[in-house]
Structures are given as structure tokens and as C-alpha cells.
Amino acid sequence: MKLKLSSFIGIILGLVFLISVSQIIQGELFPWLNFTIASGLPFIIILLSFLVQDKKIITLKVVYSFIILQFIIAIYFLINPVYLKLYWNLLLIPTLLFICFLFLEFALRKNKLVFNILKICIAVLVISILSNLIFTHYLLDYVIICSIFSLFSLLIFSKNKVEQK
């Protein structure tokens, strides 16, 4: 039942996203650009949640809370376009925090040394994301991007832990 609800929410968000993108391609920008942003970021979260099969940290409640938080923030910023122009990077914070949860979920599959390194990298990433709330500087954006790419590469190129039976 829970998987059906996630799939249903994903299908609805995906349809709204595809309809709004098609309307933007046809040249109608004003309301459809807002719908694209408001439905696209929660759609990314729900697609990323399907990457994890054995969910230990990320439960459906966490996924739904991030989707609702992302949707509320997107609607707020899109109603106030002045804030969107000034603080556009705050719109991405729930998605980035969800990516941190995904990295932590994938880090649980690695051996102990790699897991400890990944925990430190995830802590640096979370601190830089949350400090981006207070200090909006382009260097923090570079730190976030470099942290994500380093975590991603470390997760890809490290070995999974060997399970003993």
C-alpha cells in the first residue's frame, strides 16, 4: 500500500512536471515555469527515494516530509518572485538535505573505514548546506558541489562490506 502511494504521488508530480515543461516549450512561460519548479524538485526527491531498496534511515515518512517541505518552499518562493531572485539557492536546500540522507543510506553498505570517512564528508556537506542559510556566498556553493562529487565518487569507487553468514 505504501509503495502504491509513493508511486501515485510520483506519477502525479511527473505528469504535472511533463505538462508544464511541454507548455514552456510551446512558449507559455508565466504560470508554467512556476509549476515546473514547484513540481520538479519534489519529483526529483521521489525519484531519488526509489534508488534505495533496503531502507534503514530513509523511511516513507522522511520521503513524504521532504516532498511536502520542498513543495511548500517552492510555492512560497514562486508566489514571491522577489525572494526567488534574491534567495534562489534556498529553494534547493530540502533536495540537498535529502541527498545527504541518501549518501548516508548508501554509506551504511560500505566497510567501517569508508563509512567513517563518509560520515565526516556528510557532516561537512550538511554544515555547508545549513551555513548557506546564514551566509549566502558563492564559495559555499562550490564547497557543496565539491562535497557532493567527492561523496559520489567515494561511494562509487569503494567496495561494499563483506557480509559474513
Short mmCIF file of the C-alpha atoms (twelve columns), coordinates in Angstrom:
data_MODEL
# 
_entry.id   MODEL 
# 
loop_
_atom_site.group_PDB 
_atom_site.id 
_atom_site.type_symbol 
_atom_site.label_atom_id 
_atom_site.label_alt_id 
_atom_site.label_comp_id 
_atom_site.label_asym_id 
_atom_site.label_seq_id 
_atom_site.Cartn_x 
_atom_site.Cartn_y 
_atom_site.Cartn_z 
_atom_site.pdbx_PDB_model_num 
ATOM 1   C CA . MET A 1   0.000  0.000   0.000   1 
ATOM 2   C CA . LYS A 2   2.824  2.399   0.887   1 
ATOM 3   C CA . LEU A 3   4.652  1.693   -2.363  1 
ATOM 4   C CA . LYS A 4   1.449  2.323   -4.300  1 
ATOM 5   C CA . LEU A 5   1.051  5.694   -2.577  1 
ATOM 6   C CA . SER A 6   4.641  6.654   -3.406  1 
ATOM 7   C CA . SER A 7   4.146  5.585   -6.996  1 
ATOM 8   C CA . PHE A 8   0.869  7.504   -7.215  1 
ATOM 9   C CA . ILE A 9   2.469  10.690  -5.836  1 
ATOM 10  C CA . GLY A 10  5.399  10.237  -8.212  1 
ATOM 11  C CA . ILE A 11  3.094  9.784   -11.189 1 
ATOM 12  C CA . ILE A 12  1.101  12.907  -10.317 1 
ATOM 13  C CA . LEU A 13  4.235  15.011  -9.820  1 
ATOM 14  C CA . GLY A 14  5.725  13.607  -13.011 1 
ATOM 15  C CA . LEU A 15  2.608  14.388  -15.035 1 
ATOM 16  C CA . VAL A 16  2.432  17.950  -13.722 1 
ATOM 17  C CA . PHE A 17  6.139  18.349  -14.479 1 
ATOM 18  C CA . LEU A 18  5.803  16.994  -18.033 1 
ATOM 19  C CA . ILE A 19  2.717  19.102  -18.788 1 
ATOM 20  C CA . SER A 20  4.405  22.252  -17.522 1 
ATOM 21  C CA . VAL A 21  7.596  21.531  -19.490 1 
ATOM 22  C CA . SER A 22  5.563  20.987  -22.642 1 
ATOM 23  C CA . GLN A 23  3.760  24.292  -22.090 1 
ATOM 24  C CA . ILE A 24  7.109  26.061  -21.620 1 
ATOM 25  C CA . ILE A 25  8.345  24.553  -24.894 1 
ATOM 26  C CA . GLN A 26  5.233  25.915  -26.611 1 
ATOM 27  C CA . GLY A 27  6.126  29.406  -25.357 1 
ATOM 28  C CA . GLU A 28  3.815  29.926  -22.376 1 
ATOM 29  C CA . LEU A 29  6.266  30.846  -19.646 1 
ATOM 30  C CA . PHE A 30  4.492  32.617  -16.832 1 
ATOM 31  C CA . PRO A 31  2.427  30.158  -14.847 1 
ATOM 32  C CA . TRP A 32  4.100  27.046  -16.248 1 
ATOM 33  C CA . LEU A 33  7.617  27.936  -15.155 1 
ATOM 34  C CA . ASN A 34  6.328  28.129  -11.597 1 
ATOM 35  C CA . PHE A 35  4.630  24.735  -11.955 1 
ATOM 36  C CA . THR A 36  7.809  23.246  -13.395 1 
ATOM 37  C CA . ILE A 37  9.904  24.333  -10.434 1 
ATOM 38  C CA . ALA A 38  7.237  23.519  -7.836  1 
ATOM 39  C CA . SER A 39  6.659  20.008  -9.179  1 
ATOM 40  C CA . GLY A 40  10.166 19.246  -10.462 1 
ATOM 41  C CA . LEU A 41  12.074 19.428  -7.182  1 
ATOM 42  C CA . PRO A 42  9.684  17.139  -5.220  1 
ATOM 43  C CA . PHE A 43  9.658  14.836  -8.258  1 
ATOM 44  C CA . ILE A 44  13.455 14.597  -8.027  1 
ATOM 45  C CA . ILE A 45  13.163 13.681  -4.342  1 
ATOM 46  C CA . ILE A 46  10.671 10.907  -5.007  1 
ATOM 47  C CA . LEU A 47  12.756 9.539   -7.885  1 
ATOM 48  C CA . LEU A 48  15.865 9.510   -5.698  1 
ATOM 49  C CA . SER A 49  13.958 7.689   -2.956  1 
ATOM 50  C CA . PHE A 50  13.372 4.761   -5.320  1 
ATOM 51  C CA . LEU A 51  17.158 4.236   -5.546  1 
ATOM 52  C CA . VAL A 52  17.305 2.664   -2.097  1 
ATOM 53  C CA . GLN A 53  15.841 -0.818  -1.721  1 
ATOM 54  C CA . ASP A 54  16.787 -1.648  1.883   1 
ATOM 55  C CA . LYS A 55  15.676 1.470   3.679   1 
ATOM 56  C CA . LYS A 56  17.170 1.802   7.152   1 
ATOM 57  C CA . ILE A 57  17.362 5.576   7.582   1 
ATOM 58  C CA . ILE A 58  15.097 6.796   4.824   1 
ATOM 59  C CA . THR A 59  11.563 5.734   5.582   1 
ATOM 60  C CA . LEU A 60  8.491  6.773   3.680   1 
ATOM 61  C CA . LYS A 61  7.695  9.336   6.400   1 
ATOM 62  C CA . VAL A 62  11.044 11.027  5.751   1 
ATOM 63  C CA . VAL A 63  10.433 10.986  1.993   1 
ATOM 64  C CA . TYR A 64  6.931  12.429  2.358   1 
ATOM 65  C CA . SER A 65  8.093  15.104  4.794   1 
ATOM 66  C CA . PHE A 66  10.848 16.206  2.402   1 
ATOM 67  C CA . ILE A 67  8.389  16.260  -0.510  1 
ATOM 68  C CA . ILE A 68  5.914  18.381  1.458   1 
ATOM 69  C CA . LEU A 69  8.682  20.704  2.714   1 
ATOM 70  C CA . GLN A 70  10.097 21.120  -0.792  1 
ATOM 71  C CA . PHE A 71  6.644  21.778  -2.240  1 
ATOM 72  C CA . ILE A 72  5.778  24.395  0.419   1 
ATOM 73  C CA . ILE A 73  9.097  26.196  -0.022  1 
ATOM 74  C CA . ALA A 74  8.732  26.133  -3.813  1 
ATOM 75  C CA . ILE A 75  5.206  27.563  -3.650  1 
ATOM 76  C CA . TYR A 76  6.305  30.275  -1.190  1 
ATOM 77  C CA . PHE A 77  9.222  31.369  -3.346  1 
ATOM 78  C CA . LEU A 78  7.197  31.239  -6.522  1 
ATOM 79  C CA . ILE A 79  4.438  33.398  -5.055  1 
ATOM 80  C CA . ASN A 80  7.097  35.963  -4.086  1 
ATOM 81  C CA . PRO A 81  9.331  36.303  -7.168  1 
ATOM 82  C CA . VAL A 82  11.451 38.996  -5.495  1 
ATOM 83  C CA . TYR A 83  12.589 36.476  -2.887  1 
ATOM 84  C CA . LEU A 84  13.186 33.886  -5.593  1 
ATOM 85  C CA . LYS A 85  15.529 36.248  -7.396  1 
ATOM 86  C CA . LEU A 86  17.495 37.026  -4.231  1 
ATOM 87  C CA . TYR A 87  17.453 33.663  -2.444  1 
ATOM 88  C CA . TRP A 88  17.140 31.094  -5.243  1 
ATOM 89  C CA . ASN A 89  19.679 28.792  -3.581  1 
ATOM 90  C CA . LEU A 90  17.419 28.357  -0.536  1 
ATOM 91  C CA . LEU A 91  14.931 26.630  -2.814  1 
ATOM 92  C CA . LEU A 92  17.347 23.729  -3.251  1 
ATOM 93  C CA . ILE A 93  18.112 23.117  0.444   1 
ATOM 94  C CA . PRO A 94  15.486 20.373  1.095   1 
ATOM 95  C CA . THR A 95  16.629 18.500  -2.004  1 
ATOM 96  C CA . LEU A 96  20.280 18.775  -0.945  1 
ATOM 97  C CA . LEU A 97  19.481 17.589  2.593   1 
ATOM 98  C CA . PHE A 98  17.609 14.624  1.154   1 
ATOM 99  C CA . ILE A 99  20.672 13.827  -0.946  1 
ATOM 100 C CA . CYS A 100 22.673 13.812  2.314   1 
ATOM 101 C CA . PHE A 101 20.253 11.212  3.702   1 
ATOM 102 C CA . LEU A 102 20.722 9.172   0.536   1 
ATOM 103 C CA . PHE A 103 24.503 9.359   0.884   1 
ATOM 104 C CA . LEU A 104 24.208 8.212   4.487   1 
ATOM 105 C CA . GLU A 105 21.957 5.349   3.424   1 
ATOM 106 C CA . PHE A 106 24.463 4.235   0.788   1 
ATOM 107 C CA . ALA A 107 27.357 4.682   3.243   1 
ATOM 108 C CA . LEU A 108 25.864 2.021   5.502   1 
ATOM 109 C CA . ARG A 109 26.727 -0.537  2.800   1 
ATOM 110 C CA . LYS A 110 30.457 0.250   2.894   1 
ATOM 111 C CA . ASN A 111 33.162 -1.095  5.203   1 
ATOM 112 C CA . LYS A 112 33.939 0.611   8.506   1 
ATOM 113 C CA . LEU A 113 36.856 2.814   7.354   1 
ATOM 114 C CA . VAL A 114 34.996 4.110   4.314   1 
ATOM 115 C CA . PHE A 115 31.861 4.597   6.414   1 
ATOM 116 C CA . ASN A 116 33.761 6.768   8.908   1 
ATOM 117 C CA . ILE A 117 35.260 8.873   6.101   1 
ATOM 118 C CA . LEU A 118 31.822 9.213   4.530   1 
ATOM 119 C CA . LYS A 119 30.290 10.322  7.836   1 
ATOM 120 C CA . ILE A 120 32.857 13.132  8.067   1 
ATOM 121 C CA . CYS A 121 32.215 14.169  4.465   1 
ATOM 122 C CA . ILE A 122 28.454 14.111  5.013   1 
ATOM 123 C CA . ALA A 123 28.874 16.236  8.144   1 
ATOM 124 C CA . VAL A 124 30.896 18.780  6.149   1 
ATOM 125 C CA . LEU A 125 28.205 18.770  3.484   1 
ATOM 126 C CA . VAL A 126 25.349 19.276  5.966   1 
ATOM 127 C CA . ILE A 127 27.229 22.053  7.775   1 
ATOM 128 C CA . SER A 128 27.941 23.826  4.495   1 
ATOM 129 C CA . ILE A 129 24.306 23.481  3.392   1 
ATOM 130 C CA . LEU A 130 22.996 24.858  6.677   1 
ATOM 131 C CA . SER A 131 25.585 27.644  6.741   1 
ATOM 132 C CA . ASN A 132 24.358 28.583  3.295   1 
ATOM 133 C CA . LEU A 133 21.138 29.631  5.058   1 
ATOM 134 C CA . ILE A 134 23.017 32.291  7.018   1 
ATOM 135 C CA . PHE A 135 25.870 33.233  4.689   1 
ATOM 136 C CA . THR A 136 24.934 33.260  1.028   1 
ATOM 137 C CA . HIS A 137 28.293 33.237  -0.694  1 
ATOM 138 C CA . TYR A 138 29.319 31.592  -3.949  1 
ATOM 139 C CA . LEU A 139 32.236 29.809  -2.255  1 
ATOM 140 C CA . LEU A 140 29.784 27.853  -0.122  1 
ATOM 141 C CA . ASP A 141 28.065 26.703  -3.303  1 
ATOM 142 C CA . TYR A 142 31.419 25.444  -4.589  1 
ATOM 143 C CA . VAL A 143 32.051 23.621  -1.300  1 
ATOM 144 C CA . ILE A 144 28.633 21.963  -1.561  1 
ATOM 145 C CA . ILE A 145 29.221 20.901  -5.161  1 
ATOM 146 C CA . CYS A 146 32.728 19.585  -4.420  1 
ATOM 147 C CA . SER A 147 31.448 17.705  -1.354  1 
ATOM 148 C CA . ILE A 148 28.675 16.066  -3.358  1 
ATOM 149 C CA . PHE A 149 31.050 14.997  -6.118  1 
ATOM 150 C CA . SER A 150 33.630 13.688  -3.647  1 
ATOM 151 C CA . LEU A 151 30.973 11.720  -1.766  1 
ATOM 152 C CA . PHE A 152 29.591 10.385  -5.014  1 
ATOM 153 C CA . SER A 153 32.994 9.275   -6.247  1 
ATOM 154 C CA . LEU A 154 33.901 7.743   -2.885  1 
ATOM 155 C CA . LEU A 155 30.653 5.788   -2.851  1 
ATOM 156 C CA . ILE A 156 31.147 4.546   -6.390  1 
ATOM 157 C CA . PHE A 157 34.799 3.544   -6.136  1 
ATOM 158 C CA . SER A 158 34.817 1.975   -2.683  1 
ATOM 159 C CA . LYS A 159 33.966 -1.649  -2.009  1 
ATOM 160 C CA . ASN A 160 30.876 -2.798  -0.195  1 
ATOM 161 C CA . LYS A 161 31.323 -4.570  3.101   1 
ATOM 162 C CA . VAL A 162 31.523 -8.313  3.007   1 
ATOM 163 C CA . GLU A 163 28.619 -9.950  4.780   1 
ATOM 164 C CA . GLN A 164 29.528 -12.947 6.894   1 
ATOM 165 C CA . LYS A 165 26.964 -15.681 7.336   1 
# 
